[in-house]
PDB file of C-alpha atoms in Angstrom:
ATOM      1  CA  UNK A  21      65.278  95.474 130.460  1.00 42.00           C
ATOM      2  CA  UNK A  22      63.150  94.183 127.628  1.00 46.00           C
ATOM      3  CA  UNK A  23      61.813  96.609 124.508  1.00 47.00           C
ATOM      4  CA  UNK A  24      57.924  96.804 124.631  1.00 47.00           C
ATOM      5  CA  UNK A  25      56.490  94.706 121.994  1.00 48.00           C
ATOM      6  CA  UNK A  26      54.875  98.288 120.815  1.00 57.00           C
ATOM      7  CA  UNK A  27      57.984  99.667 120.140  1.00 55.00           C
ATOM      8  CA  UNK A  28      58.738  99.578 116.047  1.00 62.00           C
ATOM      9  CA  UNK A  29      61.585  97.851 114.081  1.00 71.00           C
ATOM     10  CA  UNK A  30      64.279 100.275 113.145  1.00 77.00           C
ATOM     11  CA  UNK A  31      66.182 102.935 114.135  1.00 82.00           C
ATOM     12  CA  UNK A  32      66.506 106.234 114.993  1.00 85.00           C
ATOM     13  CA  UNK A  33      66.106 108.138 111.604  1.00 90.00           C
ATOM     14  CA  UNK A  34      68.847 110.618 112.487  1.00 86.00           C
ATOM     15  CA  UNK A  35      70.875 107.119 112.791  1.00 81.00           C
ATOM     16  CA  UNK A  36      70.044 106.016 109.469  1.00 85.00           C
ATOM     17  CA  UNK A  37      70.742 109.807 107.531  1.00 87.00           C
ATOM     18  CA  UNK A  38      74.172 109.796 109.190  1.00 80.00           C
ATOM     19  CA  UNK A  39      75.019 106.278 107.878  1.00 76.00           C
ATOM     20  CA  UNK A  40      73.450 107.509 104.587  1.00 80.00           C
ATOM     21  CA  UNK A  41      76.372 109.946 104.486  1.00 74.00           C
ATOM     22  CA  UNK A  42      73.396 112.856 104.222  1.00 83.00           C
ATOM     23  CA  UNK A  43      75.292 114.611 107.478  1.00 81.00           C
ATOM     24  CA  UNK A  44      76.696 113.661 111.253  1.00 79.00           C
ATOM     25  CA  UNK A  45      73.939 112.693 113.267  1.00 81.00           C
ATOM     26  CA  UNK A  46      74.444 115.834 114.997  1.00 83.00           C
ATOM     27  CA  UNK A  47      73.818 117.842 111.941  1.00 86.00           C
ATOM     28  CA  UNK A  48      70.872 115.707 111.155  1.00 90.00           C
ATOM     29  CA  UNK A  49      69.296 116.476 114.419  1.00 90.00           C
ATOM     30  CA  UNK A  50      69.582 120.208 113.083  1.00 90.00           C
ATOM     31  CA  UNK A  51      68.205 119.448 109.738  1.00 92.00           C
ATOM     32  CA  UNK A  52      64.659 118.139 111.635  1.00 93.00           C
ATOM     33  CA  UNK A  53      64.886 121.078 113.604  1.00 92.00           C
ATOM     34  CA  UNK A  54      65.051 123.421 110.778  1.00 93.00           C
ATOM     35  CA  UNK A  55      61.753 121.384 109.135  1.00 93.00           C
ATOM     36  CA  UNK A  56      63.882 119.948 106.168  1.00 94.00           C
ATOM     37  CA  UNK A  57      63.314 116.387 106.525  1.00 94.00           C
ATOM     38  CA  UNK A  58      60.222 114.961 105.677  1.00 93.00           C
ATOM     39  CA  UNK A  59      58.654 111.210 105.349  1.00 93.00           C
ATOM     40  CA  UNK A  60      56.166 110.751 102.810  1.00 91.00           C
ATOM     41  CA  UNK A  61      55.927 114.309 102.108  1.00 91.00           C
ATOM     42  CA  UNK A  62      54.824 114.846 106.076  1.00 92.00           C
ATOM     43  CA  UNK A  63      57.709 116.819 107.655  1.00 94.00           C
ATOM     44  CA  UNK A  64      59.753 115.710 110.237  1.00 92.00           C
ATOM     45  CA  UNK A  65      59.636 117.275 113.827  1.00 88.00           C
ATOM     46  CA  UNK A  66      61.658 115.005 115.740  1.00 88.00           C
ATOM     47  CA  UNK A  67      64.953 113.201 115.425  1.00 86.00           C
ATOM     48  CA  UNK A  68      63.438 110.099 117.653  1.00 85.00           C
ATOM     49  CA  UNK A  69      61.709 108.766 115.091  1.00 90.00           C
ATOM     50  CA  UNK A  70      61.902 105.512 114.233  1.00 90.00           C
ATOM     51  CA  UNK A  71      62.031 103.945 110.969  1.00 89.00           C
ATOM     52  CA  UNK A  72      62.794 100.368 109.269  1.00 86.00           C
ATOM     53  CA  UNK A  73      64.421 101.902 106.245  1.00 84.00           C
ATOM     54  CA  UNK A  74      64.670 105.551 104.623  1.00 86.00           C
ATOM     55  CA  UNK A  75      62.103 104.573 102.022  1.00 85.00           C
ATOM     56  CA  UNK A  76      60.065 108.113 101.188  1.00 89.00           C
ATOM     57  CA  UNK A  77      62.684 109.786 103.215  1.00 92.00           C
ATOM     58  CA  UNK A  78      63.220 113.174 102.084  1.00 93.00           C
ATOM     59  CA  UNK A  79      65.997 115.934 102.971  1.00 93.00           C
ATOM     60  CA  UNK A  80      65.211 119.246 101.311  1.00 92.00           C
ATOM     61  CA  UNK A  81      62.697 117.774  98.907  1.00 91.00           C
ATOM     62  CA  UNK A  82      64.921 115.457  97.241  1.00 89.00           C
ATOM     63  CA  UNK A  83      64.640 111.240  98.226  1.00 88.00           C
ATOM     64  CA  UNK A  84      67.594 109.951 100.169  1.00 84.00           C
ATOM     65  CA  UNK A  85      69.647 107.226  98.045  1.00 73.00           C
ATOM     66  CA  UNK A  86      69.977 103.888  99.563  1.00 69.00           C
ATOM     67  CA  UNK A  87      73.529 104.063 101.850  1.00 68.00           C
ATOM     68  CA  UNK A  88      76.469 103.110 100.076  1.00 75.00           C
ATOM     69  CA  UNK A  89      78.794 100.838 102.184  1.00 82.00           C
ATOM     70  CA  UNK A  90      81.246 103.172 104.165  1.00 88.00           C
ATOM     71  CA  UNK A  91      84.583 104.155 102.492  1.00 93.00           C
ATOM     72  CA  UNK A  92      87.504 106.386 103.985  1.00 96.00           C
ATOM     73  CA  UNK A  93      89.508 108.603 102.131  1.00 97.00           C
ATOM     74  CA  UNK A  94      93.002 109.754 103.676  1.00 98.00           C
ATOM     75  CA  UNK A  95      93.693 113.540 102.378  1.00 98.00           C
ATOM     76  CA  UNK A  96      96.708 115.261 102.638  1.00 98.00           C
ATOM     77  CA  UNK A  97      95.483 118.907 103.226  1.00 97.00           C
ATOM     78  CA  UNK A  98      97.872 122.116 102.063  1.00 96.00           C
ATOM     79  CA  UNK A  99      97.778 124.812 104.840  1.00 95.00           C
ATOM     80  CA  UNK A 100      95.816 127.924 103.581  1.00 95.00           C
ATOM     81  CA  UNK A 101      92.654 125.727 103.260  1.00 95.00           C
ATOM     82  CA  UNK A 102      89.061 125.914 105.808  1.00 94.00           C
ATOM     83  CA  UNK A 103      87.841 122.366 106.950  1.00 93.00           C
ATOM     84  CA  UNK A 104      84.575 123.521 105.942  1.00 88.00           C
ATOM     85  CA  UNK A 105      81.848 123.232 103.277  1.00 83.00           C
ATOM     86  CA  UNK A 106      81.359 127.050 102.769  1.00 83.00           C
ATOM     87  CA  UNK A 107      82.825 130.340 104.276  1.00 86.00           C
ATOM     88  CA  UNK A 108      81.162 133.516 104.497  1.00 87.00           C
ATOM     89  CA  UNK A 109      84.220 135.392 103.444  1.00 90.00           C
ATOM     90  CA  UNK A 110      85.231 132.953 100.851  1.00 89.00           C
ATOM     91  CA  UNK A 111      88.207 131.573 101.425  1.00 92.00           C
ATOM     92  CA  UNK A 112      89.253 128.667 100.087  1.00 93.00           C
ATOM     93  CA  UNK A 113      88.285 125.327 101.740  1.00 94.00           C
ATOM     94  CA  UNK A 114      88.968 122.088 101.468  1.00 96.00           C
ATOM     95  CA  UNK A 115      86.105 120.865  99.022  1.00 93.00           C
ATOM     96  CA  UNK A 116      88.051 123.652  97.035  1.00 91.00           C
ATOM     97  CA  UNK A 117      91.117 121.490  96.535  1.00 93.00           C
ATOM     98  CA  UNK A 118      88.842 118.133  97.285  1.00 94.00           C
ATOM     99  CA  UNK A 119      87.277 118.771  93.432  1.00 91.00           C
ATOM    100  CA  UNK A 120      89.966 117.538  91.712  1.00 90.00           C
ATOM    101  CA  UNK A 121      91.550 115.153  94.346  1.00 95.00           C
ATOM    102  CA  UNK A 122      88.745 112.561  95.116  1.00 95.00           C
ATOM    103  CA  UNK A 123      88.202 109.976  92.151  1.00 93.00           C
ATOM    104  CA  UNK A 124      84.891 110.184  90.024  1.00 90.00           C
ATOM    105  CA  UNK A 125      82.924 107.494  91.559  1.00 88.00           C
ATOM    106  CA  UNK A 126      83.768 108.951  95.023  1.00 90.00           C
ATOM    107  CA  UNK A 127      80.061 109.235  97.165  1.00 87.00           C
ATOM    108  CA  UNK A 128      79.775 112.927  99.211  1.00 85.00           C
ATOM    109  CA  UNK A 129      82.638 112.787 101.665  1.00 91.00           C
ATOM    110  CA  UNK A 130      82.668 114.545 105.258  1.00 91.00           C
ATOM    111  CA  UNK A 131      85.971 115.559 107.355  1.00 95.00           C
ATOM    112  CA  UNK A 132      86.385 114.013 110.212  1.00 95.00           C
ATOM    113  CA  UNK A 133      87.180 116.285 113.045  1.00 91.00           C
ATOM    114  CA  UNK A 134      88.881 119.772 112.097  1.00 91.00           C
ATOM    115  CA  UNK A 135      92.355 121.307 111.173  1.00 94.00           C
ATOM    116  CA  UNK A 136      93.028 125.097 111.320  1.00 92.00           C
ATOM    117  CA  UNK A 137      93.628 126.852 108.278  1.00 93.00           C
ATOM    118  CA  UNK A 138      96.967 127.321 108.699  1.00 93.00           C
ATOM    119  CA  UNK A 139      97.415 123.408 109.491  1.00 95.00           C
ATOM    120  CA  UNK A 140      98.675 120.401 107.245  1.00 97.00           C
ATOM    121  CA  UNK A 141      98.250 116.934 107.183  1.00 98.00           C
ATOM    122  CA  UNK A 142      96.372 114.091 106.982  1.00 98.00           C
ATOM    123  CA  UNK A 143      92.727 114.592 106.830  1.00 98.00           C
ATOM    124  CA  UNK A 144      90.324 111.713 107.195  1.00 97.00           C
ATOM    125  CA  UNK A 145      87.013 111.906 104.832  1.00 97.00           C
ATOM    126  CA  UNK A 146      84.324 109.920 104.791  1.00 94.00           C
ATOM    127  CA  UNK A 147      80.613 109.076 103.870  1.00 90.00           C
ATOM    128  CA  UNK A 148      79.383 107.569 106.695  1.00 87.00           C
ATOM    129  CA  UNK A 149      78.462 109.834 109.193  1.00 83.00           C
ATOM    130  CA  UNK A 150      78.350 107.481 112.141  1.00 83.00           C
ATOM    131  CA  UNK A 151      81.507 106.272 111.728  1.00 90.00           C
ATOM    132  CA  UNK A 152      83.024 109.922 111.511  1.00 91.00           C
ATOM    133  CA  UNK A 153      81.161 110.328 114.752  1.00 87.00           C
ATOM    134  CA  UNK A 154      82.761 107.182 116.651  1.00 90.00           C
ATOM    135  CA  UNK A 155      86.254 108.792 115.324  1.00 93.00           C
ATOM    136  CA  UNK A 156      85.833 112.121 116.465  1.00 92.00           C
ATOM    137  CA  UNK A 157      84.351 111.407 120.193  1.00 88.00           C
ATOM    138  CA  UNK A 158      87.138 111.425 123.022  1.00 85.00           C
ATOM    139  CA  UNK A 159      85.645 108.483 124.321  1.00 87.00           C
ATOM    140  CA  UNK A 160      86.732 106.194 121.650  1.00 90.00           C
ATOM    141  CA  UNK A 161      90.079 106.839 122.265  1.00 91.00           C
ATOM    142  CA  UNK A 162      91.353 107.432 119.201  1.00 94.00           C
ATOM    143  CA  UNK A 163      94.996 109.022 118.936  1.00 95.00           C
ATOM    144  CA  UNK A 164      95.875 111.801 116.663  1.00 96.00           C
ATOM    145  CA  UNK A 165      99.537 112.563 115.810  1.00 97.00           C
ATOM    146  CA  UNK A 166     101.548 115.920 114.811  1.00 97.00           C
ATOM    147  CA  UNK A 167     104.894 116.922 114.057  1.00 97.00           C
ATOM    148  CA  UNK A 168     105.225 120.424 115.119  1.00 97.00           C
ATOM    149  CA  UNK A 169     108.175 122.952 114.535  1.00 95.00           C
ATOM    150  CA  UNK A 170     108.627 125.418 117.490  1.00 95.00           C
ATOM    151  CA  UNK A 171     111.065 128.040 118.684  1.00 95.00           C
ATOM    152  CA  UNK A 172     111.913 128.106 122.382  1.00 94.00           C
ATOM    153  CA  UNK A 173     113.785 126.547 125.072  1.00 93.00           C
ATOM    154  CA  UNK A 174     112.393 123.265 125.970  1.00 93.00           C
ATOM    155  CA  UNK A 175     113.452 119.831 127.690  1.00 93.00           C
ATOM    156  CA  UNK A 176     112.214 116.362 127.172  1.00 95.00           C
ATOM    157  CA  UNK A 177     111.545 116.181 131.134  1.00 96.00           C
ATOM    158  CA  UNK A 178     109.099 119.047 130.700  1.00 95.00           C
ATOM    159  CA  UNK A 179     107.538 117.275 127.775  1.00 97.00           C
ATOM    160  CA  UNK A 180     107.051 114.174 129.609  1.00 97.00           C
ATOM    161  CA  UNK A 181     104.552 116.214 132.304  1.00 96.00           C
ATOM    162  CA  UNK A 182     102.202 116.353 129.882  1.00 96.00           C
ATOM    163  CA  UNK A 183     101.611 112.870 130.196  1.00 95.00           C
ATOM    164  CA  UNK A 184      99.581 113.578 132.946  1.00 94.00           C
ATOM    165  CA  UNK A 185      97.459 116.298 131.518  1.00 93.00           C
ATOM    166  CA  UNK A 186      97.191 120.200 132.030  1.00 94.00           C
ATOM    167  CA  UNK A 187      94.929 122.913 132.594  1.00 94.00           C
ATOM    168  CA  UNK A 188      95.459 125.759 131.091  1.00 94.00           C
ATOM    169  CA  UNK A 189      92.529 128.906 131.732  1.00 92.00           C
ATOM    170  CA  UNK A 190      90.284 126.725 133.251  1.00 93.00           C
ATOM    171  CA  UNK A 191      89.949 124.230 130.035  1.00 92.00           C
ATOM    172  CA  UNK A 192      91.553 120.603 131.240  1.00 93.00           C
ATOM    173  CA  UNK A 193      94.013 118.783 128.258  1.00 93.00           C
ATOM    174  CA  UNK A 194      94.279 114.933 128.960  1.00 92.00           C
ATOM    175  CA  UNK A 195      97.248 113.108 128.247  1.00 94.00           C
ATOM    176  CA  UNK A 196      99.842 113.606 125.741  1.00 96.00           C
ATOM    177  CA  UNK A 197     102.862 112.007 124.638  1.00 97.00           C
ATOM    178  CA  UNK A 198     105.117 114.376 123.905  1.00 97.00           C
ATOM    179  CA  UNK A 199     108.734 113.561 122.047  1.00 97.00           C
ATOM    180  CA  UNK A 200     111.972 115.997 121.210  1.00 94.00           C
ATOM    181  CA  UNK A 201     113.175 114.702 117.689  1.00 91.00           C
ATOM    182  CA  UNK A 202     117.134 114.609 117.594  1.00 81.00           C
ATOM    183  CA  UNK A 203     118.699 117.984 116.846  1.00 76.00           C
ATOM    184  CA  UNK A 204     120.209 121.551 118.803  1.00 75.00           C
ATOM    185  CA  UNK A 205     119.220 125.159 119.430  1.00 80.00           C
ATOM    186  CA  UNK A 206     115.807 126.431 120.007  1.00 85.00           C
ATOM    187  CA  UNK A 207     114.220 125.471 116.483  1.00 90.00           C
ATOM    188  CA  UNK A 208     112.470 122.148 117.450  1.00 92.00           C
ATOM    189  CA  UNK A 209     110.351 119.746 116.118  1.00 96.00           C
ATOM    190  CA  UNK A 210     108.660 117.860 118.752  1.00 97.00           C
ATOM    191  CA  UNK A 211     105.988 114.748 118.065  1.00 97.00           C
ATOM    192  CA  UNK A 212     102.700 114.724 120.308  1.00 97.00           C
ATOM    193  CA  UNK A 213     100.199 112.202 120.238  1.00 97.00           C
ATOM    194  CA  UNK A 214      96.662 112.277 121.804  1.00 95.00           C
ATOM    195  CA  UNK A 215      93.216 111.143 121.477  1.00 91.00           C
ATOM    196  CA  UNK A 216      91.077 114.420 122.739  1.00 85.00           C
ATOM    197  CA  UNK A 217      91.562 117.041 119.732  1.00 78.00           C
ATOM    198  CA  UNK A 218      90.090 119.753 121.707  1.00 84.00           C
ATOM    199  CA  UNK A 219      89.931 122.894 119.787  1.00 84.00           C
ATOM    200  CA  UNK A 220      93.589 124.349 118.658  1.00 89.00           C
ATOM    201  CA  UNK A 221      94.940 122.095 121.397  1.00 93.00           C
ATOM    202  CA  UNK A 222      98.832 121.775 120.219  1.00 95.00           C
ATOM    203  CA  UNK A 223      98.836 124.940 119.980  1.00 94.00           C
ATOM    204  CA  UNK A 224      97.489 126.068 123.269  1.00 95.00           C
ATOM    205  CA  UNK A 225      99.394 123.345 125.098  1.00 96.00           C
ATOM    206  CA  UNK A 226     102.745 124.500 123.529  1.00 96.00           C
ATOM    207  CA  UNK A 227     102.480 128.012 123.524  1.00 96.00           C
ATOM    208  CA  UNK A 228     101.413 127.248 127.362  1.00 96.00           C
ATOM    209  CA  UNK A 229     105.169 125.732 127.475  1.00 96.00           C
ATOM    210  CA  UNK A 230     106.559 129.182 126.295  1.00 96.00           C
ATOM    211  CA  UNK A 231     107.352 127.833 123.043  1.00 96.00           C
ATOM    212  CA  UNK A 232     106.237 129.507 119.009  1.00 96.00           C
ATOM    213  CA  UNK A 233     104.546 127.212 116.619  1.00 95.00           C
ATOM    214  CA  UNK A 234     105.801 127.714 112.966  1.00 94.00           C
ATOM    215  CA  UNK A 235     104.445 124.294 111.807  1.00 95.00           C
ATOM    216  CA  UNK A 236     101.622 122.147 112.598  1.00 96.00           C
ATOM    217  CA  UNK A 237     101.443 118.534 110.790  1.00 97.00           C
ATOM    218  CA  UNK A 238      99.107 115.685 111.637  1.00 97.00           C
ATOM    219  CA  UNK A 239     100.676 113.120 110.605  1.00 98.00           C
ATOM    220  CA  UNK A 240      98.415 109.925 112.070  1.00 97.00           C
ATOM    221  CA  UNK A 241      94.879 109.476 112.853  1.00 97.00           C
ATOM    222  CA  UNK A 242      93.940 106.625 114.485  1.00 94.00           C
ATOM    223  CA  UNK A 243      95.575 103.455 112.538  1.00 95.00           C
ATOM    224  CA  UNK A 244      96.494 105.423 109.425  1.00 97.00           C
ATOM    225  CA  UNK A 245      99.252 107.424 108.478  1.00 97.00           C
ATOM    226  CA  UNK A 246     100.199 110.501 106.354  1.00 97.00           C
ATOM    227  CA  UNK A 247     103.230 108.158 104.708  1.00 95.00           C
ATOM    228  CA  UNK A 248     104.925 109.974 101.419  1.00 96.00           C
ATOM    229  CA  UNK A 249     101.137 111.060 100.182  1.00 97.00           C
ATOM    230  CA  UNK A 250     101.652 114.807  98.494  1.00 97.00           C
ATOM    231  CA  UNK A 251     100.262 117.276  99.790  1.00 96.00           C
ATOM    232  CA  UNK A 252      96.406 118.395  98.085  1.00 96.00           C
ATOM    233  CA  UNK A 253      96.780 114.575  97.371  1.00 97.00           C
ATOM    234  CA  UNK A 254      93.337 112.116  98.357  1.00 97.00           C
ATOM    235  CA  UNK A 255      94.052 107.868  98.980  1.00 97.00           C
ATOM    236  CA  UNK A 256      91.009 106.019  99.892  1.00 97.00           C
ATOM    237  CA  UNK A 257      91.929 103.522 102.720  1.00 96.00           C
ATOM    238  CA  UNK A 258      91.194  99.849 101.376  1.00 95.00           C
ATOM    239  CA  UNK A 259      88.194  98.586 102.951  1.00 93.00           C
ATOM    240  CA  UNK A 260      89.123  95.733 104.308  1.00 94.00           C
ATOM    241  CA  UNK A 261      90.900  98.616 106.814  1.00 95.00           C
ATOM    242  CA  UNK A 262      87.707 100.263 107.129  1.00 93.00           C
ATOM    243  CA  UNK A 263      85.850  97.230 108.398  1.00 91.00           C
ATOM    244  CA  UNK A 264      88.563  96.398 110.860  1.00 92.00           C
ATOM    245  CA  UNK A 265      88.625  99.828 112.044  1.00 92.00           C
ATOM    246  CA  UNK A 266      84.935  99.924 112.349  1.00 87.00           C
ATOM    247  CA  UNK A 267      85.094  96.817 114.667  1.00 87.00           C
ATOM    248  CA  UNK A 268      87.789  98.263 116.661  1.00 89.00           C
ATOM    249  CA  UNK A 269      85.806 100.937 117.244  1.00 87.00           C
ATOM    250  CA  UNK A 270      82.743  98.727 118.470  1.00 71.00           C
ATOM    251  CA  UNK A 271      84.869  96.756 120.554  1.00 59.00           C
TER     252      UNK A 271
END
């Protein structure tokens, strides 16, 4: 169906903050909602707008800098740390640690997707906004990877089940690949891959099985890997990665 020649060139401003690195376009949607984004001084009361450029874009009074192209960092995130901005309580998060870790010239960074506190591994960051959306959403397919230590009886046969999926209280899992690393007695470490990342999922799947998680390490994301980076360590991902990756994505 053809656009209406009425309709103006551009895009969706939420679109355009997102790729700006200002916040996911989610978050951006929130920002409009809450009356903090403005154009021209006028603000900003719905997320459908559509603009050529952010030219006399404001977000909380301050102009929105032209996007900078989109770079990844890979971060290797200690357990004890919130994949968050901010907590109420104030415990440490991972800007806490990020401080130090990301190099001076490094834009403002966003996770993409969450760890628990108590989890390690590789964290993706990254200051475009729609691309940490395309990684995040189940649909894109993405696969995440973990090595996690439990304590229980388990067999590979059972493992293999969850290749089809479960349900477990009414919330469905899709399918993982689940393997036994080589070893004996009930202290196991057992690599899952999968491309959902529902909420505590490895977790809930495995405790599910019977079995007690002691240690929970992403290890992959997508096309990138943890590798020998120490922990509370940050390695931006060349970008001739992040343009292929970007293109997988579209694809």
């Amino acid at each position: 169906m053809p656009q209406s020649s009425d309709r103006p060139e551009g895009e969706r401003i939420a679109k355009l903050l997102a790729r700006a690195g200002v916040a996911s376009r989610r978050e951006v949607e929130r920002m409009i909602a809450e009356g903090r984004v403005a154009i021209g001084g006028k603000v900003l009361d719905t997320p459908a707008t559509i603009i050529p450029n952010l030219q006399d874009v404001t977000v909380d009074g301050k102009a929105v800098e032209r996007a900078e192209p989109a770079r990844v960092f890979a971060f290797h995130k200690p357990s004890g740390l919130l994949t968050a901005e901010r907590d109420p309580k104030g415990r440490p998060t991972i800007y806490t640690a990020l401080r130090n870790a990301l190099p001076r010239n490094a834009p403002r960074v966003m996770p993409v997707g969450r760890l628990d506190m108590n989890t390690e591994g590789l964290l993706l960051l990254t200051n475009d906004g729609a691309l940490k959306r395309s990684l995040e959403l189940p649909s894109s397919n993405v696969p995440r990877t973990y090595r996690v230590r439990a304590f229980g009886d388990i067999t590979q046969s059972r493992l293999d089940d969850l290749i089809e999926g479960i349900e477990i209280e009414g919330v469905r899992y899709g399918k993982i690949e689940a393997d036994l690393e080589r070893g004996a007695g009930r202290n196991r470490w057992i690599v899952m891959t999968l491309t959902e990342g529902k909420n505590r999922e490895v977790r809930r799947v495995l405790e599910h099985l019977g079995l007690q998680v002691s240690r929970l390490l992403r290890v992959g994301y997508g096309p990138f890997n943890l590798g020998d980076l120490p922990r509370g360590a940050v390695a931006e991902i060349p970008q001739v990665e992040v343009e292929r990756l970007r293109k997988s994505l579209k694809a």
